[in-house]
Every structure is written in structure tokens, then in C-alpha cells.
Coordinates of C-alpha atoms in Angstrom, one line a residue:
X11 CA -22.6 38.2 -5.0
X12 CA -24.1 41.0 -2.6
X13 CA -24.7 44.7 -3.4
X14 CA -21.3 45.0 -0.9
X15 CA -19.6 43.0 -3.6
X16 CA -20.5 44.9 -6.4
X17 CA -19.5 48.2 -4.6
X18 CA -16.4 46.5 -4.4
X19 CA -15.9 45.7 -7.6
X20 CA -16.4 48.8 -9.0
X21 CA -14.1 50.9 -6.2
X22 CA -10.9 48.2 -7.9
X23 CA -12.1 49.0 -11.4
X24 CA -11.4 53.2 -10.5
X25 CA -8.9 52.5 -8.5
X26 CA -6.7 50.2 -11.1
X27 CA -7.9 53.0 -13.8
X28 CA -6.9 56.3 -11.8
X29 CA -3.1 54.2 -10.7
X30 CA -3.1 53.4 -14.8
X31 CA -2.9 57.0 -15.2
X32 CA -0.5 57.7 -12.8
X33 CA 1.4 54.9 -13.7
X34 CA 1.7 56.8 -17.5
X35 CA 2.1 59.7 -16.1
X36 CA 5.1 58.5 -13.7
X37 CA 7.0 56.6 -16.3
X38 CA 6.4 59.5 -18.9
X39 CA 8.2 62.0 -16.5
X40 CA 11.0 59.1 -15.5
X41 CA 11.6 58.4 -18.8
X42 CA 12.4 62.5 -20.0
X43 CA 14.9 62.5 -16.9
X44 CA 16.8 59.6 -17.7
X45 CA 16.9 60.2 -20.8
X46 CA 18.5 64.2 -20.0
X47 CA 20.6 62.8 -17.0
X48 CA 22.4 59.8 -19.6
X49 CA 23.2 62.4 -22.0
X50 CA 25.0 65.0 -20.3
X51 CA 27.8 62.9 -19.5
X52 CA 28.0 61.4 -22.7
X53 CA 28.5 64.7 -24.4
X54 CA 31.0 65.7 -21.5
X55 CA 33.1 62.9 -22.6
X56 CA 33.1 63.3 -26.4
X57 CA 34.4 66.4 -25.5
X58 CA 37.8 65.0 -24.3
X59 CA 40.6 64.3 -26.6
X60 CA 41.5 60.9 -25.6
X61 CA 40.0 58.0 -27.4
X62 CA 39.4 56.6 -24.7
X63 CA 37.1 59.1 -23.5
X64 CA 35.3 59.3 -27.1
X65 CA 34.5 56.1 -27.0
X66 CA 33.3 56.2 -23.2
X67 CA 30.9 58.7 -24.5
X68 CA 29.6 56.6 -27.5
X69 CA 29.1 54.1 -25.0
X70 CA 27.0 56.2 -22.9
X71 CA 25.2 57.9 -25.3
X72 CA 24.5 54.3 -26.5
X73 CA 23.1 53.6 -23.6
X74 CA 20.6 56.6 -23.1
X75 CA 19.4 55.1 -26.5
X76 CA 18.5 51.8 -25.1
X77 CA 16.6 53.1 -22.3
X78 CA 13.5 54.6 -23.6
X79 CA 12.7 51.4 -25.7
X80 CA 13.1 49.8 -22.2
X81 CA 10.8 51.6 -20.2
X82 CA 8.5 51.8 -23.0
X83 CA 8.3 48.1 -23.1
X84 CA 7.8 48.6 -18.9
X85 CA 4.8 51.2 -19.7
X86 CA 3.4 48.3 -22.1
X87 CA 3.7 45.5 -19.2
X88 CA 2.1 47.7 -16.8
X89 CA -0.7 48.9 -19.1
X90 CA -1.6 45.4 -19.9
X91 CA -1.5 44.2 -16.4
X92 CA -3.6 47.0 -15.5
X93 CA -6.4 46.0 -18.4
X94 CA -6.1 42.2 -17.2
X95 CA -7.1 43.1 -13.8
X96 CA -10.0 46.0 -15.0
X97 CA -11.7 43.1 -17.3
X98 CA -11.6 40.4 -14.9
X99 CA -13.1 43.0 -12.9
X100 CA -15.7 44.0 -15.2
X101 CA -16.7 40.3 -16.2
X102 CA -18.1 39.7 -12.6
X103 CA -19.6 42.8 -12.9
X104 CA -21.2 42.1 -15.8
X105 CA -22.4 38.3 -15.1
X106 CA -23.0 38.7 -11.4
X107 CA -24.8 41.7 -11.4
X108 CA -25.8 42.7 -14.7
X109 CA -27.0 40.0 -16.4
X110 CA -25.4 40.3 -18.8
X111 CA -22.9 37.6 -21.0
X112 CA -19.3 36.9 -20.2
X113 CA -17.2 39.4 -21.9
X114 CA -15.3 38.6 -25.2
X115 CA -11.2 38.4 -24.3
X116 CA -9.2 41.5 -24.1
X117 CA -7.1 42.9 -27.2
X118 CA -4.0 43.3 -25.6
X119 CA -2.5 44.9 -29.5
X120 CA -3.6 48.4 -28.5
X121 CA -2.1 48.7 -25.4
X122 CA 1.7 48.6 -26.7
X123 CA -0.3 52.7 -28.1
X124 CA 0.4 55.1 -24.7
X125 CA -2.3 57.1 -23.7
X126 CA -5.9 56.4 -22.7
X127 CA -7.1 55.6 -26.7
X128 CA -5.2 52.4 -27.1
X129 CA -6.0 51.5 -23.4
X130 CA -10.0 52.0 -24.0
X131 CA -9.6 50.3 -27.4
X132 CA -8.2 47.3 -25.9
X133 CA -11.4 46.3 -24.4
X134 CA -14.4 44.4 -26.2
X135 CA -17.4 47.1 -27.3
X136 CA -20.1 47.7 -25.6
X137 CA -20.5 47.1 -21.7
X138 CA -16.6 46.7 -21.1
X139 CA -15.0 49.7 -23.2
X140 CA -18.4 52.3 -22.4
X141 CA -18.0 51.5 -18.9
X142 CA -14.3 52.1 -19.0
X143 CA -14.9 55.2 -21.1
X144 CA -17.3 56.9 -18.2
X145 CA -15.0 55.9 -15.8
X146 CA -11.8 57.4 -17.6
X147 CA -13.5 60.3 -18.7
X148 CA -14.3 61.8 -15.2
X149 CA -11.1 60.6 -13.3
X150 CA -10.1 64.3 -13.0
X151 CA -13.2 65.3 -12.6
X152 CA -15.7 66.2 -9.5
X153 CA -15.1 66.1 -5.7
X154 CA -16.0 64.2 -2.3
X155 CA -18.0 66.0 0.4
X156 CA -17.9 64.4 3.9
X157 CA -20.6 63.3 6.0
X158 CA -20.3 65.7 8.7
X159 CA -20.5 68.2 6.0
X160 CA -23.8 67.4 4.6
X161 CA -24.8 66.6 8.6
X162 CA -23.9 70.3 9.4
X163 CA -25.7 71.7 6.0
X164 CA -28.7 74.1 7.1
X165 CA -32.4 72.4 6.7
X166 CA -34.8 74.2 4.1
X167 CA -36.8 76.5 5.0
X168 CA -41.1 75.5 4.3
X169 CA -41.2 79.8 3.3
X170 CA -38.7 79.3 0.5
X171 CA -40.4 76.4 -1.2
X172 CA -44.0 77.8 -0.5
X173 CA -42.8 80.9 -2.7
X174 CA -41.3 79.0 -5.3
X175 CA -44.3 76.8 -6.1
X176 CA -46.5 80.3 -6.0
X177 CA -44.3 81.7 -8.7
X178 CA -44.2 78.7 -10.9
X179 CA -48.6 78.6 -10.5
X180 CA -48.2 82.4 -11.4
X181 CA -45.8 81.3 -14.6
X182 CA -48.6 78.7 -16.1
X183 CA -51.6 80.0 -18.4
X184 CA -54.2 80.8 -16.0
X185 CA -56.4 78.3 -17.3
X186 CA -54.1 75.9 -15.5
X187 CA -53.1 77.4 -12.8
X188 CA -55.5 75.9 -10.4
X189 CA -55.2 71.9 -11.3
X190 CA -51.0 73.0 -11.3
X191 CA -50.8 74.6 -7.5
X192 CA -53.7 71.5 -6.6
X193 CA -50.5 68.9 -8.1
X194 CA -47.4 70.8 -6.7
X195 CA -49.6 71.3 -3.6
X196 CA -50.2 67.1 -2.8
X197 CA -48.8 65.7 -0.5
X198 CA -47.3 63.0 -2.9
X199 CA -45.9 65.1 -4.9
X200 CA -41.8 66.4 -4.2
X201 CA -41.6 68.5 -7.4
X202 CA -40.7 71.4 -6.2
X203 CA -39.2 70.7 -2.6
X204 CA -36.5 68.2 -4.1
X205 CA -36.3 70.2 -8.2
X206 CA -37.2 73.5 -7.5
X207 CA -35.3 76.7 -8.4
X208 CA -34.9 77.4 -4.4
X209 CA -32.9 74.3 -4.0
X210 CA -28.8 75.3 -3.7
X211 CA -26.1 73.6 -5.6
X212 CA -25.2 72.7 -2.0
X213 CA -28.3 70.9 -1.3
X214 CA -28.0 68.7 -4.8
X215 CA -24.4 68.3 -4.0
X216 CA -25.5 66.5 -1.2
X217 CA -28.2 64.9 -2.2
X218 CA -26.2 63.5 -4.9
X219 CA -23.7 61.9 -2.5
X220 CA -25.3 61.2 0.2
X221 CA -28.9 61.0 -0.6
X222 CA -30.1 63.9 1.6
X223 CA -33.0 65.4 0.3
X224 CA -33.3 69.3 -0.3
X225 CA -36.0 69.7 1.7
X226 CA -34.4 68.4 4.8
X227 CA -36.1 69.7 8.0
X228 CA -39.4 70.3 6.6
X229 CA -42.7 68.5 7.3
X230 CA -43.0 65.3 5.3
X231 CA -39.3 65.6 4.4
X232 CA -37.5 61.7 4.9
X233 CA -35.8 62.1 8.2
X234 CA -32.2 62.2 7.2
X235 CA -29.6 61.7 9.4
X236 CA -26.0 60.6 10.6
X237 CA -26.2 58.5 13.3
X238 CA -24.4 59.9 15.9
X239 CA -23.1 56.8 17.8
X240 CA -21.4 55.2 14.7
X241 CA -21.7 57.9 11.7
X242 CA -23.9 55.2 10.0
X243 CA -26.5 57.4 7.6
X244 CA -30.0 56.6 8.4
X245 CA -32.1 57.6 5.1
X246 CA -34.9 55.9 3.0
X247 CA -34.4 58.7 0.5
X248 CA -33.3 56.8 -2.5
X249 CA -31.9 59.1 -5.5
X250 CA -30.2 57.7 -8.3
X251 CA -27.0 59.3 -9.3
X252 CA -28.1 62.4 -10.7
X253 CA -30.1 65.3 -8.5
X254 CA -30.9 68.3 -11.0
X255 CA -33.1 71.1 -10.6
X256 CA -34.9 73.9 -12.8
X257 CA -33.3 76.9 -12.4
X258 CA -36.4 79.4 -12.7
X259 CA -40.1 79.2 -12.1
X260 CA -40.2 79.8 -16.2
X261 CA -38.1 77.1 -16.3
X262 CA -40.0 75.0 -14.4
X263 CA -43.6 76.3 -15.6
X264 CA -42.7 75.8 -19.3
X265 CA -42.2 71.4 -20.2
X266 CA -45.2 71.5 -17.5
X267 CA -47.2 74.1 -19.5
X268 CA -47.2 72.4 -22.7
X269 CA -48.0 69.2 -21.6
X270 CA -51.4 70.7 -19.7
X271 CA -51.5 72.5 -23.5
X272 CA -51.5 69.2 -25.4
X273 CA -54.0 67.7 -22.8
X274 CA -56.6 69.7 -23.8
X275 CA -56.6 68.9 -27.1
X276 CA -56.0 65.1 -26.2
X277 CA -59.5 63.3 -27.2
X278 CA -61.1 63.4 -23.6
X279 CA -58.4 65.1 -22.0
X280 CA -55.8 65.0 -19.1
X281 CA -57.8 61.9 -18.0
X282 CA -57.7 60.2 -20.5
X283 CA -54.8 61.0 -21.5
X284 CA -53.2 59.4 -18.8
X285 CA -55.5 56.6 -19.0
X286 CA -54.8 55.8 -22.5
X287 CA -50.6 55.5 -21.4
X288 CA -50.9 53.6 -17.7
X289 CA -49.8 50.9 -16.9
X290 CA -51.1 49.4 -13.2
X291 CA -52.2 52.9 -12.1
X292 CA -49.3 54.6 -13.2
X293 CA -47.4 56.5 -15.7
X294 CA -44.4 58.3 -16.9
X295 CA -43.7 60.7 -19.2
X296 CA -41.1 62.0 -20.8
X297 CA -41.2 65.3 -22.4
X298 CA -37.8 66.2 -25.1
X299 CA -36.4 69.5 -24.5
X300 CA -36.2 70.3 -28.3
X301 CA -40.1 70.1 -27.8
X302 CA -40.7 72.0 -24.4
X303 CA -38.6 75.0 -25.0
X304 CA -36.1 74.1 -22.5
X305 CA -33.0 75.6 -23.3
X306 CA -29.4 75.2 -22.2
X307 CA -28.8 77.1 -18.7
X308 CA -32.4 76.1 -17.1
X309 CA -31.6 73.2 -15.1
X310 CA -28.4 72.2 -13.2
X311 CA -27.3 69.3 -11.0
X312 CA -24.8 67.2 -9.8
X313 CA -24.3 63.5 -10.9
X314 CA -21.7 60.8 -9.8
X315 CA -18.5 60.8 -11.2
X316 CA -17.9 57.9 -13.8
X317 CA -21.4 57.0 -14.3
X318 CA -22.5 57.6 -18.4
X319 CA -23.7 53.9 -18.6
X320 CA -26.6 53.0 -16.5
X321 CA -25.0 49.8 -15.3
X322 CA -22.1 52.4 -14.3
X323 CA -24.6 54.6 -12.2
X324 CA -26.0 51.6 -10.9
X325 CA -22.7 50.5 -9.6
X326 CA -22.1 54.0 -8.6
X327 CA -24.8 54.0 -6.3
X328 CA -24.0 50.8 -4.9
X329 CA -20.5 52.8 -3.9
X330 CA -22.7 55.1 -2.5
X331 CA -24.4 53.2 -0.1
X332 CA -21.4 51.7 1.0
X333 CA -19.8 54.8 2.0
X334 CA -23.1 55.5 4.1
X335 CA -22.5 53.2 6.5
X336 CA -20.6 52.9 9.7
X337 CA -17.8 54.8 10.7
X338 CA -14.5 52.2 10.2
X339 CA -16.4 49.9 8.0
X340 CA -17.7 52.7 5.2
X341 CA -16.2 52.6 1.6
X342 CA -14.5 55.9 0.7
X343 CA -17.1 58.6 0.2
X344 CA -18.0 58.8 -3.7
X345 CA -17.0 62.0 -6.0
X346 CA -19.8 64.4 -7.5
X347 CA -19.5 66.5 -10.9
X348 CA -22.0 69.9 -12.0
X349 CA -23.8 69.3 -14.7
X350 CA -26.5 70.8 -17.0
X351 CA -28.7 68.0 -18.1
X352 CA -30.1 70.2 -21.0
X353 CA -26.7 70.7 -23.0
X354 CA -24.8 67.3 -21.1
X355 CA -27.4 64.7 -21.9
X356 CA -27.5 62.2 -24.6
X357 CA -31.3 63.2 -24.9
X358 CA -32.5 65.6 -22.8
X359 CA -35.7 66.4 -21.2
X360 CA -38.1 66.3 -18.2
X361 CA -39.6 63.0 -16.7
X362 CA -43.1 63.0 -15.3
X363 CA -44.8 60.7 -13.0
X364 CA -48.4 60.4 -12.5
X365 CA -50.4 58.1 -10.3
X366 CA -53.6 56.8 -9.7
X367 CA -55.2 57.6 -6.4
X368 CA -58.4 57.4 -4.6
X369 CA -59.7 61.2 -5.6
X370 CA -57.8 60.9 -9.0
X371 CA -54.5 60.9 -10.2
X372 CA -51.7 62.9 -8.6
X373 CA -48.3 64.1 -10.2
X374 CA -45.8 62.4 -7.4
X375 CA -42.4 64.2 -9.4
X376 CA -41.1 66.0 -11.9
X377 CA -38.0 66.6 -13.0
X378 CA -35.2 67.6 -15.9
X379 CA -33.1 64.5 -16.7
X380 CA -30.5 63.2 -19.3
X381 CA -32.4 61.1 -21.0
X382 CA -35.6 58.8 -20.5
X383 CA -36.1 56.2 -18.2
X384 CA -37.1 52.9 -19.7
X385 CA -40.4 52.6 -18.6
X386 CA -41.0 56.4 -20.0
X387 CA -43.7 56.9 -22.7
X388 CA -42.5 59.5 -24.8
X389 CA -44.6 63.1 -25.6
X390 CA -42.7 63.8 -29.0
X391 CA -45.3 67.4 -30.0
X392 CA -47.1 68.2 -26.3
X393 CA -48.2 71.3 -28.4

């Protein structure tokens, strides 16, 4: 099945989710009314004399007794036709573009529970009931931006991210401030145009949902645009589903510091260093936040909506493309959340990447993340 089918798959997996809870919801508020509107006349008859009109009223107030069990039993028929539909789903996902096994059956016992617990617990663990879980858990979360919006947003300015890369050299220990402003400086390297503190939640915003980069309008910048004949977005900038940023020079200045710190004591230093952890002229490094001083408030971002699993964010992104393309044939556009990746991820830190060029090797990005990627080698004590 094509990337189009798997952005397909997962708009019917939200979808069935967010009409689940509004289904809930719906037959939670229906069943309170009925409930009121069946009682009133029952006590109104009780009230008269006649026997006949007591036993109307028993009748009635019979009657209001039998309906909650009945549209309880309703709420359990929708909730498991919901589930039915989100793990068929979530099978092709799974097989067709994850690689991944057919999923084991649902348990359909949980979902006579209301509420999104005995839902989630109905499906098998791992892929099924995580992805469900990331998808539930942001449903009320985060918002759509438009592409005219992100067309009309104003371009950075070359000024702004010249100063921000001065103060970040000035923030490093002198010793390495030159080889620092000689990495930020390349022409390789996006560091500080696309994660610098002079990028706007606005520009990640964006760049989170429709994969303009921060420094729009600059030399060297991908040439971003929305098509003006057909609104199709023309872009070969290629973010995943989370744009962050450091919030400060320090900020920035510090993971980056410490790393130059443990270098020199590395046996033959930066250079081999990186030598002794390539792999076909190129590595990544991940640096923990517990071991880099970065602390909760330095970095921000936006991510997608629904994406806490990577094959999630995968099909996330997937969504995204989809809604980039042609006015009348686009998918919906795709919903954003804020985020600190310090104090939200599952094990936070910066990613480095280093590659080997002709005069040497050249940092090409840097950047505060969730967690590592899976090609990352991990710096555990850079000090």
C-alpha cells in the first residue's frame, strides 16, 4: 500500500477515536436526560389518589429504571464497534507498513467498562494499545494552522541569526570558541538557523506542520513555498514530527560545551573521537540532559498531535504530506501541540551529527530531542 494509504489509514484510526469520545460523551448526557425527563411524571402521578394513577406511576418509574441498562448496553455496542474498526485499522498499519506481525485479536471484555481505560485495555499490548494510547491522549489537545498562514508568515531575517550564533561562540570556553563559530559558521551545518534561540514558536509551529524551515527567506534556506496555481506545497525540507529549539545562547552553548570538554580529554581528541564512533563517514551523538546541564525551560517546540510511538510519528508525517498537496485533493491539515522536550521526553537530550568532509569533518545539526535516535551513540559522562 502507498505512503497515500497509510495517511489514510491513520486519518480513520483519529477519526473513529475522537467520534468514540463523542459518542460517550453524547450517550452520557442522553442518558442523565432521560433518565430526569421519565421521572418527573412518575412522581406526578404517585401523587394522585387514584390507584390507578399510583400504579401509572410505578409503571413509569419502572420504566426510567429500564432505560439506563438499555443505553448502557447501546454505549457497549458502539464502543466495541468502534474498537473492531480501530484494530482492523491498525493491523494494516502494522503489516503493510510497519513490518511488523499481525496483531493478536481484540479483547472485547473491557469495553462493557465506560471511559477511555477499558477502551485502551481492550487492545493487544504493544504496537495496537501504545498507538491508541498517543492518539487518545492528545485528542483535545493542539491545533491546525492553514497554509496560507504559514505562506503569509514573515521570512527570517540573516541579522537575527548572525547574532545568535555570535552569542552562543561568546557563551563557549574560549578555548573553543573558534572551532564552535568555524561549525555553526559551515555551510552544512542548520544549527542555529532551524534550533536557535531567535527562532519564534511561530516559525516551529510551522515548521512542525508544514515543514517550513525557520530560516525561510535566507540564503541557503530550502525554497519553501505554496504553489500559487493549486496550493500544492513545494518543499524538500523534511522534518520529522517534532521542531524544538534552545531557548538561550547558554542553553545552546552548554550540551555543546561539554562535549568539546570531554573531547580533549578523549585519547587523540575530537578526531578521533569521532573516528573511533563513525560509521561510513558519519556519526551521531546523543548527549542526556541529566549529563549536559540542560534543565527544564531551555528548549521548546512543537510536535504532532498523537505521535508518542515512532510508528505513530511516522504515520503522522505521512498525514502531513498529504495535507501538503493540492488544493481539493489535500488531507485535512494535521494538529500541532507545545512542548518542552527536556521535562516531556521519555529520555531527554541533544542529538549531534557529524560528517566527514573533504577539509574534515563538519557538524551538519544540532538539536534538543525526546529521546535518541536509533542510530545514536550515546555520550553517557561528556565531562
Amino acid at each position: 500500500m502507498s505512503g497515500s494509504g497509510q495517511s489514510v489509514l491513520r486519518q480513520a484510526v483519529e477519526s473513529l477515536l475522537r467520534a468514540r469520545a463523542d459518542a460517550e460523551r453524547g450517550l452520557d448526557e442522553l442518558t442523565a436526560r432521560v433518565a430526569k425527563a421519565a421521572v418527573r411524571p412518575a412522581e406526578t402521578a404517585r401523587a394522585g389518589r387514584h390507584p390507578l394513577a399510583r400504579r401509572a406511576g410505578d409503571d413509569a418509574a419502572a420504566l426510567a429504571g429500564a432505560i439506563p441498562d438499555e443505553l448502557a448496553a447501546l454505549s457497549t455496542a458502539t464502543r466495541t464497534a468502534i474498537a473492531t474498526e480501530v484494530h482492523a485499522l491498525l493491523d494494516l498499519l502494522a503489516v503493510n507498513h510497519h513490518q511488523l506481525p499481525p496483531l493478536p485479536p481484540l479483547d472485547a471484555r473491557p469495553l462493557s467498562v465506560p471511559g477511555a481505560t477499558g477502551f485502551l485495555t481492550a487492545f493487544p499490548e504493544g504496537f495496537a494499545r501504545s498507538y491508541v494510547a498517543t492518539v487518545l491522549g492528545d485528542l483535545s489537545s493542539g491545533r491546525t494552522t492553514s497554509k496560507a498562514e504559514a505562506s503569509a508568515h514573515p521570512g527570517a531575517q540573516q541579522a537575527a541569526i548572525d547574532a545568535a550564533r555570535d552569542q552562543i561562540v561568546a557563551a563557549v570556553a574560549p578555548e573553543h570558541r573558534e572551532r564552535v563559530r568555524e561549525w555553526l559558521s559551515h555551510p552544512d551545518c542548520h544549527a542555529v538557523e532551524v534550533h536557535g534561540p531567535q527562532v519564534s514558536d511561530r516559525d516551529l509551529e510551522f515548521r512542525a506542520g508544514w515543514t517550513r524551515p525557520p530560516d525561510h527567506g535566507t540564503e541557503g534556506a530550502d525554497k519553501w513555498r505554496v504553489r500559487p496555481d493549486d496550493g500544492k506545497v513545494i518543499s524538500k525540507h523534511r522534518p520529522g514530527a517534532e521542531a524544538s529549539r534552545f531557548n538561550s545562547p547558554a542553553a545552546f552553548a552548554r550540551p555543546l560545551g561539554l562535549l568539546l570538554a570531554h573531547a580533549d580529554q578523549y585519547p587523540g581528541g575530537l578526531e578521533q573521537l569521532l573516528a573511533d564512533h563513525a560509521d561510513d563517514g558519519a556519526v551521531a551523538f546523543f548527549l542526556p540532559a541529566a549529563t549536559t546541564d540542560l534543565r527544564p525551560g531551555d528548549t521548546f517546540g512543537y510536535r504532532g498531535a498523537g505521535t508518542g510511538t515512532a510508528e505513530a510519528a511516522s504515520d503522522w508525517v505521512r498525514v502531513r504530506a498529504a495535507a501538503m498537496g493540492k488544493d481539493g485533493e489535500c488531507a485535512p491539515p494535521v494538529r500541532a501541540l507545545t512542548y518542552d522536550p527536556v521535562t516531556d521526553g521519555s529520555d531527554p537530550g541533544v542529538r549531534v551529527v557529524f560528517k566527514e568532509g573533504t577539509n574534515g569533518w563538519v557538524m551538519t545539526t544540532y538539536y534538543p530531542s525526546t529521546a535518541p535516535g536509533p542510530d545514536n551513540v550515546r555520550l553517557e559522562y561528556p565531562t
